XYZ file of N, CA and C in Angstrom:
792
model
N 12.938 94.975 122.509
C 12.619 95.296 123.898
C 12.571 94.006 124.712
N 13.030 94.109 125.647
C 13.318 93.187 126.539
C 13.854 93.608 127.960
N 12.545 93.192 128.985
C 12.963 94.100 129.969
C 13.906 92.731 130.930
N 13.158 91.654 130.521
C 14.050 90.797 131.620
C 14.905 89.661 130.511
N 16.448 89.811 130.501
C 16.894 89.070 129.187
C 17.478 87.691 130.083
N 17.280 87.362 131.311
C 17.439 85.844 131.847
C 16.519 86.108 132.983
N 16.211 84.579 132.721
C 15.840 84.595 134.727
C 15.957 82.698 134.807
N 16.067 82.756 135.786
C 16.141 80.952 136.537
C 15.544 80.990 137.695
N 14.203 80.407 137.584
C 13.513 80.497 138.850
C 13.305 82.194 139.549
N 13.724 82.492 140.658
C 13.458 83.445 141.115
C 14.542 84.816 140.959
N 15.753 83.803 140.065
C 16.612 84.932 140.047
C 16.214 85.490 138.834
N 16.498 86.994 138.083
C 16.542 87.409 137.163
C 17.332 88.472 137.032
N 17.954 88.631 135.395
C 18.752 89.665 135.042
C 17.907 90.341 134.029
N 17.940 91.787 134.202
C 17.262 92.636 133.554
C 18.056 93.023 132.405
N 17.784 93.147 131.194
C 17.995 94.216 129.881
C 19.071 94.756 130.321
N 18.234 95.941 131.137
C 18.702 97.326 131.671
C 20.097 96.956 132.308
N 20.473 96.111 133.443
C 21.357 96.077 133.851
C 22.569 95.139 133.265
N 21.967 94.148 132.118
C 23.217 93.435 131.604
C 23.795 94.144 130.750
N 23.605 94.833 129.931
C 23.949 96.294 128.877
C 24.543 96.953 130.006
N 23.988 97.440 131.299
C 24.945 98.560 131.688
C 26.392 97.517 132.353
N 26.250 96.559 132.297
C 27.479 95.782 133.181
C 28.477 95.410 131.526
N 27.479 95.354 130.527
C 28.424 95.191 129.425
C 28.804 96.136 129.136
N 28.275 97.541 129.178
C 29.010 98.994 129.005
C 30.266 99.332 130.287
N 30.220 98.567 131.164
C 31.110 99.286 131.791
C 32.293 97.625 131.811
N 32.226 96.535 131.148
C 33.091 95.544 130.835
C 33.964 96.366 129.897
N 33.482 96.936 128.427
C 33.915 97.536 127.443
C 34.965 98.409 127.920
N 34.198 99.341 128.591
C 34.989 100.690 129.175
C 36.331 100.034 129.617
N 36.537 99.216 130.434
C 37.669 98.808 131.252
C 38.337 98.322 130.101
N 37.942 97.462 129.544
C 38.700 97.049 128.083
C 39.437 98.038 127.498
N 38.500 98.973 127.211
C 39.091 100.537 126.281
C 40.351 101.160 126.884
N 40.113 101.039 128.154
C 40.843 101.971 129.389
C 42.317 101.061 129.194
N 42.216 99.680 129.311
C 43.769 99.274 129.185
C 44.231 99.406 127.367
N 43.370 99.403 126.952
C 43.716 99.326 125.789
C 44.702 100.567 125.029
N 43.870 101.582 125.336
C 43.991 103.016 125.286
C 45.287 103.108 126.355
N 45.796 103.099 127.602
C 46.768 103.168 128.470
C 47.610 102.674 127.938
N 47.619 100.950 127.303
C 49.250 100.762 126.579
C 49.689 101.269 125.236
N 48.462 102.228 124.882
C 49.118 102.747 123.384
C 49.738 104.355 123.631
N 49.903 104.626 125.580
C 50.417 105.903 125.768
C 51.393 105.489 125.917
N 53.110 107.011 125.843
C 54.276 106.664 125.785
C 54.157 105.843 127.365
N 55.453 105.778 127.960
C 55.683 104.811 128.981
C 55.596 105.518 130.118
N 56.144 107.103 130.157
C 56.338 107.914 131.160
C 54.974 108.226 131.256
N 53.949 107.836 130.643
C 52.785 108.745 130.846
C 51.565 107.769 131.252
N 52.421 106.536 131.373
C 50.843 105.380 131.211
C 50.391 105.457 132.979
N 49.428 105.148 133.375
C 48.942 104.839 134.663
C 49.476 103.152 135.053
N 49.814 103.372 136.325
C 49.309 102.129 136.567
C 48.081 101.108 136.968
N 48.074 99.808 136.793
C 47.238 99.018 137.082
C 45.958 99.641 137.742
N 47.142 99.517 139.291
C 46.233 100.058 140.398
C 45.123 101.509 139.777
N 46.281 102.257 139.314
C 44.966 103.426 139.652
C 44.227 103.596 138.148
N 44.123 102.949 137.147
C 43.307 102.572 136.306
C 41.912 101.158 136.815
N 42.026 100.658 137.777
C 41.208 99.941 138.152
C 40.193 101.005 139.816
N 41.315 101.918 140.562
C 40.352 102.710 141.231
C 40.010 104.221 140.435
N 40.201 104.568 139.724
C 39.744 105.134 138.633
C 38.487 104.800 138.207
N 38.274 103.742 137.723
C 37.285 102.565 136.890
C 36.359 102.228 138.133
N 36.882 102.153 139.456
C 35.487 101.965 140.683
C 35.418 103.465 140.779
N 35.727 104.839 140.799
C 35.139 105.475 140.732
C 33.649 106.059 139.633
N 34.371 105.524 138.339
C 32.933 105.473 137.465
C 31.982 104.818 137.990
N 32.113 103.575 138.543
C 30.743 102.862 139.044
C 30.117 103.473 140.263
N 30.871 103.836 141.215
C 30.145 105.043 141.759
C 29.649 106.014 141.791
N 30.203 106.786 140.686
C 29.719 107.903 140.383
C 28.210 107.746 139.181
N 28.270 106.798 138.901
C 26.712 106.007 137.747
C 26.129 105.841 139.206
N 26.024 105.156 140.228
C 24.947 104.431 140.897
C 24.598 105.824 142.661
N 25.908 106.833 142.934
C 25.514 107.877 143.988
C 25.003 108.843 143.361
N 25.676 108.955 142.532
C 25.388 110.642 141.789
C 23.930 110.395 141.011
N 23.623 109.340 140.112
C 22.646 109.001 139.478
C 21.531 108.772 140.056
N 21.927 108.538 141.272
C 20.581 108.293 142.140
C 20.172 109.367 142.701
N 21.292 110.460 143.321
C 20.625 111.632 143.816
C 20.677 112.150 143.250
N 20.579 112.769 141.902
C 20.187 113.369 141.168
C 18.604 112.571 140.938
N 18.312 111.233 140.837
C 16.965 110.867 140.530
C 16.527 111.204 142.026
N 17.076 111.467 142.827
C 15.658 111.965 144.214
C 15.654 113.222 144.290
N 16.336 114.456 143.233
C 16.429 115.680 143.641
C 14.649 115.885 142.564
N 15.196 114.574 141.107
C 14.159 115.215 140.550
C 12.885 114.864 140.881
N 13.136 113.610 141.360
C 11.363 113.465 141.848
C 11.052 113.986 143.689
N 11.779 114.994 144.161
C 11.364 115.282 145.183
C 10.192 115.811 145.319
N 9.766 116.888 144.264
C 8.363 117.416 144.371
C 7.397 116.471 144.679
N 7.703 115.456 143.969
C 6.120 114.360 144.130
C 6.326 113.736 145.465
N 7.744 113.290 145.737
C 7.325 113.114 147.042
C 7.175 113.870 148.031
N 7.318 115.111 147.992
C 7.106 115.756 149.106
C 5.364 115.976 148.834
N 4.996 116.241 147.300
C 3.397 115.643 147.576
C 2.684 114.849 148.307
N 3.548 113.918 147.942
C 2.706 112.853 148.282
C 3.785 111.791 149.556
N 4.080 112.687 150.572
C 4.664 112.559 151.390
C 4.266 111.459 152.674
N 2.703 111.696 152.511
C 2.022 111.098 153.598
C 2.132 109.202 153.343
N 2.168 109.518 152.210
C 2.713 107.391 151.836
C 4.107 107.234 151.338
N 4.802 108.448 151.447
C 6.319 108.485 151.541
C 6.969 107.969 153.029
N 6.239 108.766 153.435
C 6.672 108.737 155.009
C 6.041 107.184 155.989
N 5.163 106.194 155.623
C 4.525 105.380 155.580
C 5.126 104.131 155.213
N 6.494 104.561 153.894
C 6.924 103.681 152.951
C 8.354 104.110 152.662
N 9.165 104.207 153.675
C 10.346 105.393 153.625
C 11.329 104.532 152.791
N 11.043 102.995 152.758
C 11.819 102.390 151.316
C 11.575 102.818 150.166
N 10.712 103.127 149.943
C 10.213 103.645 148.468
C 10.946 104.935 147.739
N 11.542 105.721 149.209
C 12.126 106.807 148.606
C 13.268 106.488 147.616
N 13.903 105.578 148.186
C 15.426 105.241 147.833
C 15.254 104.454 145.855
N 14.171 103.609 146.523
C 13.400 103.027 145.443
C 13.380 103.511 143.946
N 12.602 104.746 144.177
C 12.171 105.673 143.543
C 13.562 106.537 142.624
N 14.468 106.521 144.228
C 15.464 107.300 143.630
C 16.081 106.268 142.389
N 16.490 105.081 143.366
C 17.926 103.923 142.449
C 16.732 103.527 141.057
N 15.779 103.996 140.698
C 14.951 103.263 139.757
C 14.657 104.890 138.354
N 15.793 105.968 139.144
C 15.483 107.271 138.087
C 16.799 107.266 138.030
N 17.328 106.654 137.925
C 19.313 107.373 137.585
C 19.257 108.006 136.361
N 19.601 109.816 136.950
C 20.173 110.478 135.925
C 21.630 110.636 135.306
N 21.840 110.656 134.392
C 23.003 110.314 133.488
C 23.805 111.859 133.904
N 23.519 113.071 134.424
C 24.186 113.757 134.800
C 24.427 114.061 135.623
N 23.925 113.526 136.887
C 24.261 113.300 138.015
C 25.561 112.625 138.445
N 25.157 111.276 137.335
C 26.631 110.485 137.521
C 28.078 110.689 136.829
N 27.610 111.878 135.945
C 28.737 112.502 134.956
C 29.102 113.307 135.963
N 28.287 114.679 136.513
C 29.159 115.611 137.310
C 29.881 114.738 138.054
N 29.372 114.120 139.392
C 30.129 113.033 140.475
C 31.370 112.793 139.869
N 31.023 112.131 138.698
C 32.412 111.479 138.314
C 33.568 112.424 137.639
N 32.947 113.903 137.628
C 34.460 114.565 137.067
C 34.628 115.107 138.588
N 34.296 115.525 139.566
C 34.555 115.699 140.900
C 35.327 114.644 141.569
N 35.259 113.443 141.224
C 35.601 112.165 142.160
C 37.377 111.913 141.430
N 36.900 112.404 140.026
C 38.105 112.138 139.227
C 39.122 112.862 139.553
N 38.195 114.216 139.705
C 39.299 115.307 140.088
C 40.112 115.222 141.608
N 39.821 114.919 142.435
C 39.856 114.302 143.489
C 41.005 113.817 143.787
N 40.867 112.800 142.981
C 41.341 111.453 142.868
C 42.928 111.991 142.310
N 42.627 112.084 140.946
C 43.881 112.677 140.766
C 44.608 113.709 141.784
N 44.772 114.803 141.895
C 44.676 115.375 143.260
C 45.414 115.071 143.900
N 45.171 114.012 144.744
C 45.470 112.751 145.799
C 46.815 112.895 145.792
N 46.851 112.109 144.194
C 48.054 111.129 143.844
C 48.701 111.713 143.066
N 48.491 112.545 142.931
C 49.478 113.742 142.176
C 49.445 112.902 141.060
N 48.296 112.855 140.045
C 48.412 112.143 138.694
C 48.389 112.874 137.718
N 48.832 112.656 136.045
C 48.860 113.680 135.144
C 47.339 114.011 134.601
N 46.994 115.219 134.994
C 45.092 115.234 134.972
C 45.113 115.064 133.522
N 45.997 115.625 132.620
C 45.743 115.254 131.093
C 46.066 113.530 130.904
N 46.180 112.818 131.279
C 46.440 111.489 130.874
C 44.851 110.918 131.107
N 44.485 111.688 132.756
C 43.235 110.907 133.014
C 42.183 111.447 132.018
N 42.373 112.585 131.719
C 40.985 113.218 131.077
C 41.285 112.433 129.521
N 42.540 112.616 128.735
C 42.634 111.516 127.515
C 42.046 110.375 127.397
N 42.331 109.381 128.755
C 41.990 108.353 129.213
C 40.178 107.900 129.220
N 39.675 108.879 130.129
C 38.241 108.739 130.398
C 37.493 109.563 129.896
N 37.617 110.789 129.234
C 36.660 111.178 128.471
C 35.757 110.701 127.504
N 37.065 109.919 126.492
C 35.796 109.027 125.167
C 35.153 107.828 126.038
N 35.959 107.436 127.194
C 35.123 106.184 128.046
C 33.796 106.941 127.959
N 33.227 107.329 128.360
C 32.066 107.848 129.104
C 30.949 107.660 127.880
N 31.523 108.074 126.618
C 30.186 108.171 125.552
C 30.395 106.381 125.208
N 31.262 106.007 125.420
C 31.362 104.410 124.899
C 30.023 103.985 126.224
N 30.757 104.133 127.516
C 29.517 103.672 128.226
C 28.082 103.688 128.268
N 28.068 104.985 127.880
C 26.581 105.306 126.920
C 25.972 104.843 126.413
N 26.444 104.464 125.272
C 26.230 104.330 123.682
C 25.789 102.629 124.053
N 26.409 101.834 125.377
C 25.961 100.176 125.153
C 24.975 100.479 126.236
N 25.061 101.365 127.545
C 23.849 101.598 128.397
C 22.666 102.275 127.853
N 22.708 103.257 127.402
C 21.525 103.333 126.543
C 20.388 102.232 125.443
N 21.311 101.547 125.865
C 20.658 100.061 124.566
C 19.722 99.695 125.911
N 20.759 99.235 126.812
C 19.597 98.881 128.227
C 18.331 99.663 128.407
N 18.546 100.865 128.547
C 17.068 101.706 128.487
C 16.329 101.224 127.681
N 16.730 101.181 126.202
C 15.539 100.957 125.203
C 15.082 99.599 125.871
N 15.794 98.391 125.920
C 15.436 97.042 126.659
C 14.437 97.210 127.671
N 14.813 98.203 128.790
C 13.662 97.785 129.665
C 12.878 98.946 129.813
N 12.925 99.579 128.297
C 11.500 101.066 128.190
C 11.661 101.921 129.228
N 13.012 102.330 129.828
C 12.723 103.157 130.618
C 13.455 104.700 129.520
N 13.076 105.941 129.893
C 13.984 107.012 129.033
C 13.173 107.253 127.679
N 11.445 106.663 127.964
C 11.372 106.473 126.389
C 11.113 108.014 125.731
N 10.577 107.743 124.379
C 9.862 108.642 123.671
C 8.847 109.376 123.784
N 8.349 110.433 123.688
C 7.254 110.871 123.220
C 6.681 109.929 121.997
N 5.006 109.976 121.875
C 3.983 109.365 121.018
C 4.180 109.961 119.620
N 4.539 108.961 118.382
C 4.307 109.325 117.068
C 3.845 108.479 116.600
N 3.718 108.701 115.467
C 2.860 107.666 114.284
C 3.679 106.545 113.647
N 5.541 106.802 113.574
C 6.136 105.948 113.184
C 7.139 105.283 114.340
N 7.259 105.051 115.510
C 7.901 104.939 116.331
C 7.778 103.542 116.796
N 8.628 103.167 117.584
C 8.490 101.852 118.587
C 7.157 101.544 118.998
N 7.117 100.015 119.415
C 6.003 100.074 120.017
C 7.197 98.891 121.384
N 6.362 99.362 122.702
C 7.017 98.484 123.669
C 5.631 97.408 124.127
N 6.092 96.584 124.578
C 5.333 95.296 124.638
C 5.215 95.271 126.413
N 3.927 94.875 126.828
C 3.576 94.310 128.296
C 4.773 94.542 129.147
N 5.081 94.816 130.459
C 6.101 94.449 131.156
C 7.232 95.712 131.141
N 6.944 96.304 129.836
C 8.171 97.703 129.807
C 7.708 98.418 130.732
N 8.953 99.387 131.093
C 8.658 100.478 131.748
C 7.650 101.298 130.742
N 8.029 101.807 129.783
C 7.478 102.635 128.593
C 5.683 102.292 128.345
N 4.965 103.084 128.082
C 3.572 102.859 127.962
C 3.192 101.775 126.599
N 2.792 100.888 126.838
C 2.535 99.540 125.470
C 1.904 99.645 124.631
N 2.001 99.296 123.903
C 0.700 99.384 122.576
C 0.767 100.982 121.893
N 1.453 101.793 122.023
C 1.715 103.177 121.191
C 2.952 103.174 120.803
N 3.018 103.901 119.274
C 4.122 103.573 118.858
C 4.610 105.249 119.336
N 6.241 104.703 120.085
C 6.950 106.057 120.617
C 8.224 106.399 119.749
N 8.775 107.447 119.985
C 10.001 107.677 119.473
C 10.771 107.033 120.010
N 11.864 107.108 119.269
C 13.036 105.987 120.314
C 14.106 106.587 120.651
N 13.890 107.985 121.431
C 15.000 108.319 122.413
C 16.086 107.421 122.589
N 15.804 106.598 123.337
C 17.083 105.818 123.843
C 18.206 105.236 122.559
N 17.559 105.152 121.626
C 18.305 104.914 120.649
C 18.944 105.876 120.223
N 18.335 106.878 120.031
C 18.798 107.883 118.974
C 19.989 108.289 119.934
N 19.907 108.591 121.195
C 21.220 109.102 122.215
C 22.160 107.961 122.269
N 21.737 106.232 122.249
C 22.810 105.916 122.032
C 23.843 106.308 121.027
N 23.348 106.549 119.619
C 24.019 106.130 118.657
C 24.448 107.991 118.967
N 24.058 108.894 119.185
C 24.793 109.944 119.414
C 26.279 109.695 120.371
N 25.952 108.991 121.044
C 27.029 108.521 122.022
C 27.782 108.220 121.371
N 27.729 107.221 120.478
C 29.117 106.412 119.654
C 29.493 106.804 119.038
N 28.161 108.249 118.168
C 29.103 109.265 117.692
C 30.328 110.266 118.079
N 29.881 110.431 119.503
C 30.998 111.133 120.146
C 31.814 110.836 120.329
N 32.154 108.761 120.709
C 33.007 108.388 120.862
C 34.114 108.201 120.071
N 33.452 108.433 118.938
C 34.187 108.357 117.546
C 35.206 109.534 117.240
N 34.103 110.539 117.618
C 34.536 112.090 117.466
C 35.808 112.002 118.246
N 35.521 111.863 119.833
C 36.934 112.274 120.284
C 37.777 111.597 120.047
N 37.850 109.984 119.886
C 39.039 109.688 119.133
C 39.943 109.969 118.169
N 39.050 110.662 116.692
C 39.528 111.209 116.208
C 40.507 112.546 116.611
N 40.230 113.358 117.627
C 40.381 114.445 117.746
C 41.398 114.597 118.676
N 41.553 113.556 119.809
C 42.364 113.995 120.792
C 43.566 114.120 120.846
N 44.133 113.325 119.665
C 45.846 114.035 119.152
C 45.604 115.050 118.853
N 45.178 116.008 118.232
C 44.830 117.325 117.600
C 44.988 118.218 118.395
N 44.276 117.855 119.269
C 43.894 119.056 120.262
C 45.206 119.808 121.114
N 45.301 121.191 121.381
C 46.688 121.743 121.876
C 46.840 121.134 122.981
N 45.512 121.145 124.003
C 45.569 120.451 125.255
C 44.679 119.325 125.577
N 44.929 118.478 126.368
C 43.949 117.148 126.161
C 42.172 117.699 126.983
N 42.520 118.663 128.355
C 41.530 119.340 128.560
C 40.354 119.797 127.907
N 40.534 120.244 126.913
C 39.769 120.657 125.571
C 38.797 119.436 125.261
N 39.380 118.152 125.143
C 38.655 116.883 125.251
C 37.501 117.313 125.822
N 37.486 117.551 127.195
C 36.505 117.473 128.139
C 35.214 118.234 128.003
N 35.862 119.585 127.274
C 34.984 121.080 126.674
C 33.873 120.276 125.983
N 34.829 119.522 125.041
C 34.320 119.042 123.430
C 33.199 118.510 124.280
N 33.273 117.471 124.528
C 32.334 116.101 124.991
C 31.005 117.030 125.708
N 31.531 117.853 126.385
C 30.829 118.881 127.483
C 29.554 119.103 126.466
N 30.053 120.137 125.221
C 29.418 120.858 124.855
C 28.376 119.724 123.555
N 29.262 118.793 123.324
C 28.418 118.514 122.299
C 27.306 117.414 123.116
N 27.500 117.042 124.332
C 26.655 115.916 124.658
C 25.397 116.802 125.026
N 25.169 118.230 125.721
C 24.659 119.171 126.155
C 23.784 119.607 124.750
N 24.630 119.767 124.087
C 23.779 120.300 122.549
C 22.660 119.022 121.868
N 23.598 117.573 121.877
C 22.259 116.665 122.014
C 21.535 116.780 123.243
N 21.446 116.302 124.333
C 20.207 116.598 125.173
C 19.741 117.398 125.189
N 20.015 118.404 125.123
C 18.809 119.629 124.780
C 18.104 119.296 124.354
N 18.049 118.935 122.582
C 17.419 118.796 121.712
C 16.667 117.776 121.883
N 17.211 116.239 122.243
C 16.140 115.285 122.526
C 15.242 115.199 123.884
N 15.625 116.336 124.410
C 15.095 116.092 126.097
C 13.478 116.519 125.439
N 13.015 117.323 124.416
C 12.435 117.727 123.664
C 11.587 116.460 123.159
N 11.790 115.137 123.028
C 11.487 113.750 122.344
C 11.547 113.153 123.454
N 11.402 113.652 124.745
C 11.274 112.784 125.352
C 9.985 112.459 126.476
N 9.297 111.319 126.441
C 7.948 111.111 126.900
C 7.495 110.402 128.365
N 8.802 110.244 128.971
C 8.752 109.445 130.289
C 8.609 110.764 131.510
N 7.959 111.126 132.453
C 7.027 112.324 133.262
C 8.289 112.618 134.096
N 9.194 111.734 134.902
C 10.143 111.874 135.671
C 11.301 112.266 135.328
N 11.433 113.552 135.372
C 12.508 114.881 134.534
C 12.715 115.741 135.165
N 11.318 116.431 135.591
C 11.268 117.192 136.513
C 11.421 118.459 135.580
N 10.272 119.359 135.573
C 9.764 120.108 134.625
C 10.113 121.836 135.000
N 11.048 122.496 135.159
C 10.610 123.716 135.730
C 10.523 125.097 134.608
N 10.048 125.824 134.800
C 9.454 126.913 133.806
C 9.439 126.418 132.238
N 9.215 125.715 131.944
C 8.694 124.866 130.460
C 9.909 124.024 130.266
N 11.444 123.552 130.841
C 12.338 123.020 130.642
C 12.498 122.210 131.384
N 12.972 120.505 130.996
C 13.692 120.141 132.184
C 14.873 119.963 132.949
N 15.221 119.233 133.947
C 16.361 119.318 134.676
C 17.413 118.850 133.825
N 17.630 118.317 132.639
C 18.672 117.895 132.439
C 18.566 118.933 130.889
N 17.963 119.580 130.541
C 17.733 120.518 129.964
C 18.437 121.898 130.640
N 18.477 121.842 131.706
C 18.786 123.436 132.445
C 20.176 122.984 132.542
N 20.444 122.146 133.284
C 21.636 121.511 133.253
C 22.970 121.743 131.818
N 22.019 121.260 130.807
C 22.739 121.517 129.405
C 23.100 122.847 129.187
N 21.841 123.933 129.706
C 22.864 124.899 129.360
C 23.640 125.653 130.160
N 23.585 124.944 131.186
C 24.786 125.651 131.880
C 26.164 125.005 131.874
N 26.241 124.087 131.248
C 27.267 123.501 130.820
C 28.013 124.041 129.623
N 26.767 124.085 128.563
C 26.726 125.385 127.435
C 27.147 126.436 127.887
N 27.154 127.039 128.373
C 27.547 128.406 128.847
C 29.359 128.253 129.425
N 29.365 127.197 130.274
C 30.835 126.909 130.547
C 31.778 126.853 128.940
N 31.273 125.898 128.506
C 31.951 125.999 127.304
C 32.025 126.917 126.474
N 30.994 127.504 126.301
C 31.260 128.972 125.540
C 32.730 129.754 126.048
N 32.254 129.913 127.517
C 33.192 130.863 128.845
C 34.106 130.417 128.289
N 34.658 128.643 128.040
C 36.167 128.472 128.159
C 36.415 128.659 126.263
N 36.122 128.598 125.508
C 36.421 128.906 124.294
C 36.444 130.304 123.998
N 36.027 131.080 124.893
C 36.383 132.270 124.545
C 37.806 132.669 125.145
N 38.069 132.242 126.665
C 39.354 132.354 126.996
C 40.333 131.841 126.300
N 40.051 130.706 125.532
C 41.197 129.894 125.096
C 41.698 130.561 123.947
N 40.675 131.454 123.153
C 40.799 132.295 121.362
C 41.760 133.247 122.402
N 41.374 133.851 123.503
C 42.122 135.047 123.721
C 43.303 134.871 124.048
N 43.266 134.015 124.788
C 44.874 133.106 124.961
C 45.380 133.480 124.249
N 45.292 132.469 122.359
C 45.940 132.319 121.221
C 46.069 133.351 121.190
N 44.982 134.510 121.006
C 45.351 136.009 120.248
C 46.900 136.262 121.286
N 46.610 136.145 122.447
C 48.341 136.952 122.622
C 49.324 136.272 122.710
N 48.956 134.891 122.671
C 50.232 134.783 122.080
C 50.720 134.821 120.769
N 49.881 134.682 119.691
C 50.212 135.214 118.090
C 50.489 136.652 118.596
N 50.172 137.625 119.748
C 51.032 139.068 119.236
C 52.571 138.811 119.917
């Protein structure tokens, strides 16, 4: 744990944000890497693999943020009277909760978009940026654990975070942030393996959909930090999962019925 991993005098770089600037160095790496091992007719160019790549960073820092002010709106509309007093704080509040599905939806909207535009092959982009996304994960999530934010619920064998974390000190917690990284790299693994396989590269997207949804569920469950946003015993990125769940179900059932006619 390490919430601040430089500082010089008054400047400082946080954990949290050198992991997420090294998760999204990687990504771009992956992205050309992955682009020159497609045939020739199918590769992107430069250009729109680099505005592609500023759309991910937008879609992590707009979408992530309003999604973190949708979930802590209740409290501020509680506690409105030193909201309204302190109208920086909102934003604050928001850029200091970035939800990870906030900036996922954004970014298949922005993608979609995008492509769109430019009349691009949507299966090249979705090949392209789907396994990006759990790679980005898998090194941003390390940042969370660094600066204790995302943590655990309280156990007997867990982390302990030290002075200065976001995360509560001196109790040993689960380590969420870990355990979703390394789910991440599992996925990333997964779809690599898989995405020649697949009939359509779309399917990619299902996959990632359903299995990243099936982990959060489960750890949103392990998780001990209050800002989630709680409604009828579940939270927001919990409700979220299954309606994503449910998409994927929807499209795997169309896709079997597909096959069935065309095997008749």
């Amino acid at each position: 744990m390490c919430p601040i991993i430089f500082s010089y005098g008054d400047f400082q770089i946080s954990g949290y944000w050198f992991m997420t600037v090294l998760g999204l160095l990687a990504v771009f790496i992956y992205l050309n890497a992955a682009n020159s091992r497609l045939e020739e007719n199918h590769r992107l160019s430069l250009y729109h693999i680099i505005s592609l790549f500023a759309n991910c960073i937008i879609s992590i820092l707009a979408g992530g943020t309003l999604m973190g002010f949708l979930v802590n709106l209740p409290g501020i509309i509680e506690n409105w009277t030193y909201y309204s007093a302190h109208p920086g704080m909102i934003l604050e509040v928001a850029f200091s909760s970035l939800v990870f599905y906030g900036g996922a939806l954004m970014l298949i909207l922005l993608q979609w978009l995008y492509t769109r535009h430019y009349e691009l092959d949507g299966q090249t982009v979705i090949e392209l940026f789907v396994p990006a996304t759990p790679l980005f994960m898998s090194i941003a999530r390390i940042g969370c654990f660094l600066g204790g934010c995302c943590y655990g619920v309280e156990v007997s064998w867990g982390v302990v975070f030290p002075e200065g974390s976001l995360a509560p000190a001196g109790v040993p917690l689960f380590p969420s942030q870990l355990v979703e990284a390394a789910g991440h790299l599992l996925l990333f693994l997964l779809l690599l393996a898989v995405k020649n396989r697949l009939r359509k590269k779309s399917d990619l997207l299902f996959l990632y959909m359903g299995a990243y949804a099936a982990l959060r569920f489960v750890l949103e469950f392990f998780r001990g930090d209050e800002a989630r946003g709680i409604w009828f015993g579940l939270s927001t990125s919990q409700w979220i999962s299954l309606a994503l769940l449910l998409v994927v179900v929807i499209h795997a059932l169309k896709s079997i019925s597909a096959f069935q006619v065309i095997q008749r």
